[in-house]
Amino acid sequence: MASFTNMGSARETSSFLESIFKHMTDAIIVIDKQGFVVGVNPAAETLIGWSAEELSGKVHVCAVCKGIATCSEEATCAECFREKLNVPSFEMRVITKSGHEFPAAASSARLPEESGADFVVILRDMSEQHRIERERFHRVMTNYVIQAQEEERKRVSRDLHDGVGQALYSIIVGMKVLDQLPMDEVMRHHLAELQQMTVRALEEVRSLAVDLRPSALDDLGLVPAIRSFIKRFEQTFGIESYLEVEGKQRRYSSAVETALYRICQEAMTNAAKYADTDQVFVRISDYNNRIEMKIEDHGCGFDTEQILIQGTGLGLYGMKERANLLGGDVKIHSTIGRGTTIHVVIPLDEEGAPLYVDPGTYCR
Ligand SMILES: Nc1ncnc2c1ncn2[C@@H]1O[C@H](COP(=O)(O)OP(=O)(O)OP(=O)(O)O)[C@@H](O)[C@H]1O
Ligand SMILES: [Mg+2]
């Protein structure tokens, strides 16, 4: 095609420009000195819902514009791009003929006097980009919150174990020494009671520390941590629990191990709280670089759609968030009277780190 500069006649140039005007995917709006729209290309007709005839000299640009903002601040109508705003590009809140509002990236240029018009504005719908940005921001914030929570749990767990736990242990040792000394029967009885109470308190502190963040998760990995969780779960709730492990056995990135451990913990606790069952089954499999975990009970089940819409608790929502952050997914299957299965899948790379993650939102 001939280049713009060496085009022959004025007619050729004009039809070339008209073709660009027609075929541009960005919306072009031409405005006269009074601010009325005097020309639009087909993309603008589609974007704002007004036809060229409806607009032509009859609709003011303010009927299309709900406000503008530069990258640094909102601009008022008094600083309208036609009057004051001295930047070539800005964001416009566009309103369509049917009243739908959306953000658009805008650039404008003043036209020369002889053109008969005053301004040309080029608009591009940014709704999708804004939605993607919002989702990304949400992912980043969720990730920060989850990490901060895990760090805090780790710290409190360590403090409990090393601080209160050690102090209680020293008291128990001290009381054993006291027990060797001569004392009357009443005192010995009191001492025995105190010893029992202190041993129980130490057990509680240890179990609290493990519940907060089991050191086995960092030291030994996912499967041993889940195995010892299951043991404690059986003792606490009296529910028989079975763990089956298939495929590769390896360590995963800390984020993957933490997410799967927390999902398992939440799903089993839900089964104990709501399922009215005496058995829970956990299966972990690692084949073809994807780790899968299923937590299944044959209890009372629930209406998943209703519960997810009502959003009564954070547990099921949190499971999904954790898996999604790692490029994985959680499916919840439940049938009233037949039970519930929580099914998690996370695709992994060779090192056991998640395969599909946004590097900007992920921390190993
Ligand atoms: N295994 C299950 N069997 C029966 N009902 C379940 C089961 N798991 C979840 N539910 C139902 O789904 C609801 C939502 O569970 P979710 O874990 O999201 O919240 P929660 O346990 O109520 O509160 P949170 O987890 O925030 O402490 C529960 O209140 C319960 O009615
Ligand atoms: Mg729950």
mmCIF file of C-alpha atoms in Angstrom, residues 7-317:
data_model
loop_
_atom_site.group_PDB
_atom_site.id
_atom_site.type_symbol
_atom_site.label_atom_id
_atom_site.label_comp_id
_atom_site.label_asym_id
_atom_site.label_seq_id
_atom_site.Cartn_x
_atom_site.Cartn_y
_atom_site.Cartn_z
ATOM 1 C CA MET A 7 0.182 9.549 -1.688
ATOM 2 C CA GLY A 8 -0.826 11.225 -4.914
ATOM 3 C CA SER A 9 -4.015 13.247 -5.004
ATOM 4 C CA ALA A 10 -6.019 14.859 -2.181
ATOM 5 C CA ARG A 11 -8.813 12.412 -3.025
ATOM 6 C CA GLU A 12 -6.516 9.438 -2.443
ATOM 7 C CA THR A 13 -5.405 10.920 0.881
ATOM 8 C CA SER A 14 -8.968 11.570 1.951
ATOM 9 C CA SER A 15 -10.178 8.039 1.127
ATOM 10 C CA PHE A 16 -7.118 6.590 2.881
ATOM 11 C CA LEU A 17 -7.944 8.590 6.030
ATOM 12 C CA GLU A 18 -11.610 7.610 5.769
ATOM 13 C CA SER A 19 -10.631 3.964 5.592
ATOM 14 C CA ILE A 20 -8.534 4.332 8.768
ATOM 15 C CA PHE A 21 -11.422 6.163 10.466
ATOM 16 C CA LYS A 22 -13.823 3.347 9.532
ATOM 17 C CA HIS A 23 -11.608 0.436 10.433
ATOM 18 C CA MET A 24 -9.983 1.663 13.652
ATOM 19 C CA THR A 25 -10.938 -0.591 16.578
ATOM 20 C CA ASP A 26 -10.570 2.376 18.944
ATOM 21 C CA ALA A 27 -13.564 4.702 19.135
ATOM 22 C CA ILE A 28 -13.062 8.133 17.535
ATOM 23 C CA ILE A 29 -15.331 11.018 18.524
ATOM 24 C CA VAL A 30 -15.104 14.436 16.886
ATOM 25 C CA ILE A 31 -16.490 17.441 18.796
ATOM 26 C CA ASP A 32 -17.330 20.964 17.634
ATOM 27 C CA LYS A 33 -16.553 24.231 19.443
ATOM 28 C CA GLN A 34 -19.780 24.055 21.499
ATOM 29 C CA GLY A 35 -18.971 20.542 22.626
ATOM 30 C CA PHE A 36 -21.475 18.720 20.398
ATOM 31 C CA VAL A 37 -20.479 15.446 18.825
ATOM 32 C CA VAL A 38 -20.237 15.954 15.067
ATOM 33 C CA GLY A 39 -18.633 12.707 13.981
ATOM 34 C CA VAL A 40 -18.023 9.168 15.188
ATOM 35 C CA ASN A 41 -16.498 6.078 13.610
ATOM 36 C CA PRO A 42 -18.274 2.675 13.674
ATOM 37 C CA ALA A 43 -16.201 1.579 16.712
ATOM 38 C CA ALA A 44 -17.518 4.605 18.650
ATOM 39 C CA GLU A 45 -21.097 3.795 17.647
ATOM 40 C CA THR A 46 -20.648 0.290 19.058
ATOM 41 C CA LEU A 47 -18.893 1.533 22.200
ATOM 42 C CA ILE A 48 -21.328 4.258 23.257
ATOM 43 C CA GLY A 49 -24.510 2.849 21.723
ATOM 44 C CA TRP A 50 -25.485 6.009 19.791
ATOM 45 C CA SER A 51 -25.618 5.963 15.982
ATOM 46 C CA ALA A 52 -23.779 8.605 13.977
ATOM 47 C CA GLU A 53 -27.129 10.115 12.886
ATOM 48 C CA GLU A 54 -28.503 10.292 16.431
ATOM 49 C CA LEU A 55 -25.391 12.035 17.593
ATOM 50 C CA SER A 56 -24.561 14.325 14.750
ATOM 51 C CA GLY A 57 -24.596 17.844 16.218
ATOM 52 C CA LYS A 58 -27.451 16.937 18.610
ATOM 53 C CA VAL A 59 -25.782 15.205 21.531
ATOM 54 C CA HIS A 60 -23.356 17.064 23.755
ATOM 55 C CA VAL A 61 -20.131 15.255 24.726
ATOM 56 C CA CYS A 62 -21.184 15.568 28.401
ATOM 57 C CA ALA A 63 -23.957 13.029 27.651
ATOM 58 C CA VAL A 64 -21.199 10.503 26.981
ATOM 59 C CA CYS A 65 -18.686 11.594 29.625
ATOM 60 C CA LYS A 66 -19.339 10.997 33.350
ATOM 61 C CA GLY A 67 -16.037 12.479 34.481
ATOM 62 C CA ILE A 68 -12.352 12.267 33.810
ATOM 63 C CA ALA A 69 -9.205 11.532 35.750
ATOM 64 C CA THR A 70 -5.514 11.814 35.048
ATOM 65 C CA CYS A 71 -3.087 9.237 36.378
ATOM 66 C CA SER A 72 -2.597 11.391 39.479
ATOM 67 C CA GLU A 73 -6.052 12.755 40.314
ATOM 68 C CA GLU A 74 -9.752 13.056 39.529
ATOM 69 C CA ALA A 75 -10.545 16.122 37.420
ATOM 70 C CA THR A 76 -13.767 18.113 37.852
ATOM 71 C CA CYS A 77 -15.956 19.315 34.981
ATOM 72 C CA ALA A 78 -14.396 22.744 35.423
ATOM 73 C CA GLU A 79 -11.129 21.152 34.315
ATOM 74 C CA CYS A 80 -12.703 19.399 31.318
ATOM 75 C CA PHE A 81 -10.266 18.230 28.683
ATOM 76 C CA ARG A 82 -11.919 20.668 26.271
ATOM 77 C CA GLU A 83 -11.145 23.657 28.484
ATOM 78 C CA LYS A 84 -8.266 23.234 30.866
ATOM 79 C CA LEU A 85 -6.880 19.736 31.117
ATOM 80 C CA ASN A 86 -3.492 19.986 29.621
ATOM 81 C CA VAL A 87 -2.578 16.323 29.228
ATOM 82 C CA PRO A 88 -2.913 14.369 26.010
ATOM 83 C CA SER A 89 -4.151 11.195 27.681
ATOM 84 C CA PHE A 90 -6.450 10.582 30.602
ATOM 85 C CA GLU A 91 -9.159 8.211 31.774
ATOM 86 C CA MET A 92 -12.782 8.921 30.959
ATOM 87 C CA ARG A 93 -15.797 7.428 32.705
ATOM 88 C CA VAL A 94 -17.974 6.776 29.663
ATOM 89 C CA ILE A 95 -21.759 6.448 29.839
ATOM 90 C CA THR A 96 -23.578 4.695 26.993
ATOM 91 C CA LYS A 97 -27.003 5.544 25.579
ATOM 92 C CA SER A 98 -28.536 2.783 27.756
ATOM 93 C CA GLY A 99 -26.855 4.185 30.891
ATOM 94 C CA HIS A 100 -24.080 1.603 31.256
ATOM 95 C CA GLU A 101 -20.913 3.136 32.695
ATOM 96 C CA PHE A 102 -17.368 1.952 32.135
ATOM 97 C CA PRO A 103 -13.780 3.293 32.267
ATOM 98 C CA ALA A 104 -12.042 4.140 29.009
ATOM 99 C CA ALA A 105 -8.496 5.185 28.209
ATOM 100 C CA ALA A 106 -8.803 8.470 26.337
ATOM 101 C CA SER A 107 -6.500 10.633 24.305
ATOM 102 C CA SER A 108 -7.488 13.923 22.776
ATOM 103 C CA ALA A 109 -6.113 16.454 20.341
ATOM 104 C CA ARG A 110 -7.270 19.927 19.370
ATOM 105 C CA LEU A 111 -8.008 20.164 15.648
ATOM 106 C CA PRO A 112 -6.878 23.039 13.436
ATOM 107 C CA GLU A 113 -9.304 25.926 12.848
ATOM 108 C CA GLU A 114 -9.892 25.069 9.153
ATOM 109 C CA SER A 115 -11.140 21.541 10.035
ATOM 110 C CA GLY A 116 -14.451 23.003 11.172
ATOM 111 C CA ALA A 117 -14.319 20.860 14.344
ATOM 112 C CA ASP A 118 -12.627 21.523 17.671
ATOM 113 C CA PHE A 119 -11.494 18.288 19.249
ATOM 114 C CA VAL A 120 -10.954 14.635 18.483
ATOM 115 C CA VAL A 121 -11.121 12.107 21.306
ATOM 116 C CA ILE A 122 -9.998 8.503 20.961
ATOM 117 C CA LEU A 123 -11.448 6.023 23.460
ATOM 118 C CA ARG A 124 -10.599 2.438 24.382
ATOM 119 C CA ASP A 125 -12.765 0.364 26.738
ATOM 120 C CA MET A 126 -10.692 -0.539 29.819
ATOM 121 C CA SER A 127 -13.333 -2.567 31.736
ATOM 122 C CA GLU A 128 -11.587 -5.883 31.128
ATOM 123 C CA GLN A 129 -8.138 -4.531 32.079
ATOM 124 C CA HIS A 130 -9.629 -2.981 35.236
ATOM 125 C CA ARG A 131 -11.278 -6.301 36.145
ATOM 126 C CA ILE A 132 -7.971 -8.133 35.625
ATOM 127 C CA GLU A 133 -6.166 -5.496 37.743
ATOM 128 C CA ARG A 134 -8.738 -5.817 40.544
ATOM 129 C CA GLU A 135 -8.415 -9.608 40.530
ATOM 130 C CA ARG A 136 -4.645 -9.361 40.602
ATOM 131 C CA PHE A 137 -4.765 -6.906 43.489
ATOM 132 C CA HIS A 138 -7.130 -9.241 45.337
ATOM 133 C CA ARG A 139 -4.729 -12.167 44.778
ATOM 134 C CA VAL A 140 -1.743 -10.150 46.002
ATOM 135 C CA MET A 141 -3.594 -9.033 49.144
ATOM 136 C CA THR A 142 -4.934 -12.541 49.856
ATOM 137 C CA ASN A 143 -1.435 -13.934 49.502
ATOM 138 C CA TYR A 144 -0.038 -11.342 51.922
ATOM 139 C CA VAL A 145 -2.787 -12.084 54.457
ATOM 140 C CA ILE A 146 -2.248 -15.866 54.217
ATOM 141 C CA GLN A 147 1.512 -15.512 54.562
ATOM 142 C CA ALA A 148 1.272 -13.054 57.428
ATOM 143 C CA GLN A 149 -1.150 -15.409 59.191
ATOM 144 C CA GLU A 150 1.171 -18.405 58.718
ATOM 145 C CA GLU A 151 4.187 -16.416 59.953
ATOM 146 C CA GLU A 152 2.253 -15.257 63.008
ATOM 147 C CA ARG A 153 1.055 -18.799 63.747
ATOM 148 C CA LYS A 154 4.643 -20.045 63.447
ATOM 149 C CA ARG A 155 5.861 -17.361 65.863
ATOM 150 C CA VAL A 156 3.105 -17.911 68.455
ATOM 151 C CA SER A 157 3.546 -21.691 68.173
ATOM 152 C CA ARG A 158 7.318 -21.394 68.766
ATOM 153 C CA ASP A 159 6.805 -18.962 71.682
ATOM 154 C CA LEU A 160 4.283 -21.291 73.304
ATOM 155 C CA HIS A 161 6.540 -24.294 72.899
ATOM 156 C CA ASP A 162 9.797 -22.627 73.930
ATOM 157 C CA GLY A 163 8.415 -20.136 76.467
ATOM 158 C CA VAL A 164 5.347 -21.310 78.394
ATOM 159 C CA GLY A 165 6.067 -24.975 77.506
ATOM 160 C CA GLN A 166 9.619 -24.864 78.897
ATOM 161 C CA ALA A 167 8.502 -22.977 82.028
ATOM 162 C CA LEU A 168 5.825 -25.588 82.782
ATOM 163 C CA TYR A 169 8.344 -28.354 82.195
ATOM 164 C CA SER A 170 10.752 -26.741 84.696
ATOM 165 C CA ILE A 171 7.920 -26.518 87.267
ATOM 166 C CA ILE A 172 7.191 -30.243 86.801
ATOM 167 C CA VAL A 173 10.880 -31.108 87.337
ATOM 168 C CA GLY A 174 10.981 -28.826 90.431
ATOM 169 C CA MET A 175 7.895 -30.527 91.889
ATOM 170 C CA LYS A 176 9.485 -33.959 91.345
ATOM 171 C CA VAL A 177 12.455 -32.767 93.430
ATOM 172 C CA LEU A 178 10.085 -31.455 96.124
ATOM 173 C CA ASP A 179 8.322 -34.817 96.144
ATOM 174 C CA GLN A 180 11.552 -36.444 97.389
ATOM 175 C CA LEU A 181 11.572 -34.255 100.524
ATOM 176 C CA PRO A 182 9.878 -35.252 103.808
ATOM 177 C CA MET A 183 6.370 -33.750 104.175
ATOM 178 C CA ASP A 184 3.071 -34.669 105.763
ATOM 179 C CA GLU A 185 0.349 -36.583 103.879
ATOM 180 C CA VAL A 186 -1.868 -33.546 103.252
ATOM 181 C CA MET A 187 0.988 -31.639 101.616
ATOM 182 C CA ARG A 188 2.010 -34.647 99.516
ATOM 183 C CA HIS A 189 -1.593 -34.969 98.303
ATOM 184 C CA HIS A 190 -1.664 -31.257 97.301
ATOM 185 C CA LEU A 191 1.650 -31.603 95.546
ATOM 186 C CA ALA A 192 0.412 -34.622 93.546
ATOM 187 C CA GLU A 193 -2.653 -32.636 92.468
ATOM 188 C CA LEU A 194 -0.481 -29.691 91.402
ATOM 189 C CA GLN A 195 1.790 -32.060 89.446
ATOM 190 C CA GLN A 196 -1.186 -33.534 87.566
ATOM 191 C CA MET A 197 -2.586 -30.074 86.770
ATOM 192 C CA THR A 198 0.780 -28.862 85.502
ATOM 193 C CA VAL A 199 1.260 -31.961 83.295
ATOM 194 C CA ARG A 200 -2.226 -31.364 81.796
ATOM 195 C CA ALA A 201 -1.417 -27.676 81.200
ATOM 196 C CA LEU A 202 1.841 -28.653 79.475
ATOM 197 C CA GLU A 203 -0.033 -31.125 77.241
ATOM 198 C CA GLU A 204 -2.540 -28.420 76.341
ATOM 199 C CA VAL A 205 0.181 -25.900 75.526
ATOM 200 C CA ARG A 206 1.979 -28.447 73.344
ATOM 201 C CA SER A 207 -1.186 -29.408 71.521
ATOM 202 C CA LEU A 208 -2.087 -25.726 71.027
ATOM 203 C CA ALA A 209 1.394 -25.090 69.590
ATOM 204 C CA VAL A 210 1.049 -28.036 67.191
ATOM 205 C CA ASP A 211 -2.478 -26.999 66.162
ATOM 206 C CA LEU A 212 -1.237 -23.513 65.365
ATOM 207 C CA ARG A 213 1.594 -24.725 63.158
ATOM 208 C CA PRO A 214 3.041 -28.238 63.405
ATOM 209 C CA SER A 215 6.834 -28.164 63.216
ATOM 210 C CA ALA A 216 6.557 -31.492 61.318
ATOM 211 C CA LEU A 217 5.212 -29.527 58.338
ATOM 212 C CA ASP A 218 8.474 -27.596 57.982
ATOM 213 C CA ASP A 219 10.806 -30.334 59.225
ATOM 214 C CA LEU A 220 9.332 -33.482 57.675
ATOM 215 C CA GLY A 221 6.878 -32.334 55.012
ATOM 216 C CA LEU A 222 3.247 -32.704 54.052
ATOM 217 C CA VAL A 223 2.529 -36.416 54.492
ATOM 218 C CA PRO A 224 4.126 -36.845 57.966
ATOM 219 C CA ALA A 225 2.397 -33.627 59.135
ATOM 220 C CA ILE A 226 -1.000 -34.853 57.885
ATOM 221 C CA ARG A 227 -0.354 -38.286 59.412
ATOM 222 C CA SER A 228 0.226 -36.768 62.842
ATOM 223 C CA PHE A 229 -2.730 -34.393 62.414
ATOM 224 C CA ILE A 230 -4.936 -37.415 61.672
ATOM 225 C CA LYS A 231 -3.720 -39.146 64.861
ATOM 226 C CA ARG A 232 -4.606 -36.094 66.976
ATOM 227 C CA PHE A 233 -7.910 -35.726 65.098
ATOM 228 C CA GLU A 234 -8.882 -39.329 65.919
ATOM 229 C CA GLN A 235 -8.054 -38.804 69.606
ATOM 230 C CA THR A 236 -9.956 -35.511 69.789
ATOM 231 C CA PHE A 237 -13.113 -36.446 67.876
ATOM 232 C CA GLY A 238 -13.165 -40.247 68.069
ATOM 233 C CA ILE A 239 -13.572 -40.442 64.272
ATOM 234 C CA GLU A 240 -11.653 -43.237 62.521
ATOM 235 C CA SER A 241 -9.462 -41.622 59.875
ATOM 236 C CA TYR A 242 -7.570 -43.264 57.024
ATOM 237 C CA LEU A 243 -4.692 -41.885 54.976
ATOM 238 C CA GLU A 244 -3.706 -43.338 51.613
ATOM 239 C CA VAL A 245 -0.656 -42.026 49.759
ATOM 240 C CA GLU A 246 0.011 -42.868 46.105
ATOM 241 C CA GLY A 247 2.594 -41.924 43.484
ATOM 242 C CA LYS A 248 5.748 -39.901 44.041
ATOM 243 C CA GLN A 249 6.729 -39.158 47.631
ATOM 244 C CA ARG A 250 8.708 -35.936 47.867
ATOM 245 C CA ARG A 251 8.890 -32.523 49.476
ATOM 246 C CA TYR A 252 6.920 -29.671 47.925
ATOM 247 C CA SER A 253 7.434 -25.929 48.099
ATOM 248 C CA SER A 254 6.480 -24.538 51.497
ATOM 249 C CA ALA A 255 3.490 -22.718 49.960
ATOM 250 C CA VAL A 256 2.124 -25.990 48.498
ATOM 251 C CA GLU A 257 2.667 -27.981 51.704
ATOM 252 C CA THR A 258 1.073 -25.285 53.846
ATOM 253 C CA ALA A 259 -1.938 -24.883 51.537
ATOM 254 C CA LEU A 260 -2.638 -28.627 51.338
ATOM 255 C CA TYR A 261 -2.167 -29.103 55.086
ATOM 256 C CA ARG A 262 -4.566 -26.236 55.879
ATOM 257 C CA ILE A 263 -7.147 -27.486 53.361
ATOM 258 C CA CYS A 264 -6.994 -30.996 54.860
ATOM 259 C CA GLN A 265 -7.260 -29.582 58.390
ATOM 260 C CA GLU A 266 -10.306 -27.478 57.476
ATOM 261 C CA ALA A 267 -12.059 -30.264 55.520
ATOM 262 C CA MET A 268 -11.573 -32.801 58.343
ATOM 263 C CA THR A 269 -12.649 -30.315 61.011
ATOM 264 C CA ASN A 270 -15.782 -29.573 58.949
ATOM 265 C CA ALA A 271 -16.471 -33.314 58.720
ATOM 266 C CA ALA A 272 -16.165 -33.589 62.517
ATOM 267 C CA LYS A 273 -18.354 -30.519 63.093
ATOM 268 C CA TYR A 274 -21.148 -31.115 60.584
ATOM 269 C CA ALA A 275 -21.065 -34.494 58.818
ATOM 270 C CA ASP A 276 -22.264 -36.658 61.723
ATOM 271 C CA THR A 277 -19.975 -39.447 60.629
ATOM 272 C CA ASP A 278 -17.549 -41.862 62.311
ATOM 273 C CA GLN A 279 -15.084 -42.198 59.430
ATOM 274 C CA VAL A 280 -13.022 -39.825 57.268
ATOM 275 C CA PHE A 281 -10.814 -40.828 54.321
ATOM 276 C CA VAL A 282 -7.861 -38.827 53.024
ATOM 277 C CA ARG A 283 -6.077 -39.708 49.788
ATOM 278 C CA ILE A 284 -2.989 -37.941 48.482
ATOM 279 C CA SER A 285 -1.592 -38.811 45.063
ATOM 280 C CA ASP A 286 1.288 -37.372 43.064
ATOM 281 C CA TYR A 287 1.320 -38.493 39.425
ATOM 282 C CA ASN A 288 2.427 -36.660 36.281
ATOM 283 C CA ASN A 289 3.436 -33.551 38.158
ATOM 284 C CA ARG A 290 0.091 -32.859 39.739
ATOM 285 C CA ILE A 291 -0.709 -33.379 43.370
ATOM 286 C CA GLU A 292 -4.256 -34.345 44.238
ATOM 287 C CA MET A 293 -5.844 -34.620 47.646
ATOM 288 C CA LYS A 294 -9.310 -35.946 48.455
ATOM 289 C CA ILE A 295 -10.962 -35.693 51.846
ATOM 290 C CA GLU A 296 -14.116 -37.762 51.941
ATOM 291 C CA ASP A 297 -16.819 -38.485 54.509
ATOM 292 C CA HIS A 298 -19.998 -40.538 54.183
ATOM 293 C CA GLY A 299 -21.965 -38.271 56.482
ATOM 294 C CA CYS A 300 -25.054 -36.085 56.108
ATOM 295 C CA GLY A 301 -23.802 -33.954 53.187
ATOM 296 C CA PHE A 302 -25.015 -30.434 52.387
ATOM 297 C CA ASP A 303 -26.385 -28.259 49.608
ATOM 298 C CA THR A 304 -23.153 -26.790 48.179
ATOM 299 C CA GLU A 305 -24.837 -24.136 46.029
ATOM 300 C CA GLN A 306 -26.897 -22.758 48.880
ATOM 301 C CA ILE A 307 -23.963 -22.733 51.315
ATOM 302 C CA LEU A 308 -21.572 -21.075 48.830
ATOM 303 C CA ILE A 309 -24.160 -18.387 48.006
ATOM 304 C CA GLN A 310 -25.018 -17.779 51.671
ATOM 305 C CA GLY A 311 -21.302 -17.685 52.500
ATOM 306 C CA THR A 312 -21.870 -18.563 56.158
ATOM 307 C CA GLY A 313 -18.262 -19.497 56.942
ATOM 308 C CA LEU A 314 -14.791 -18.816 55.615
ATOM 309 C CA GLY A 315 -13.513 -22.410 55.527
ATOM 310 C CA LEU A 316 -14.717 -23.543 52.084
ATOM 311 C CA TYR A 317 -13.967 -20.127 50.591
#
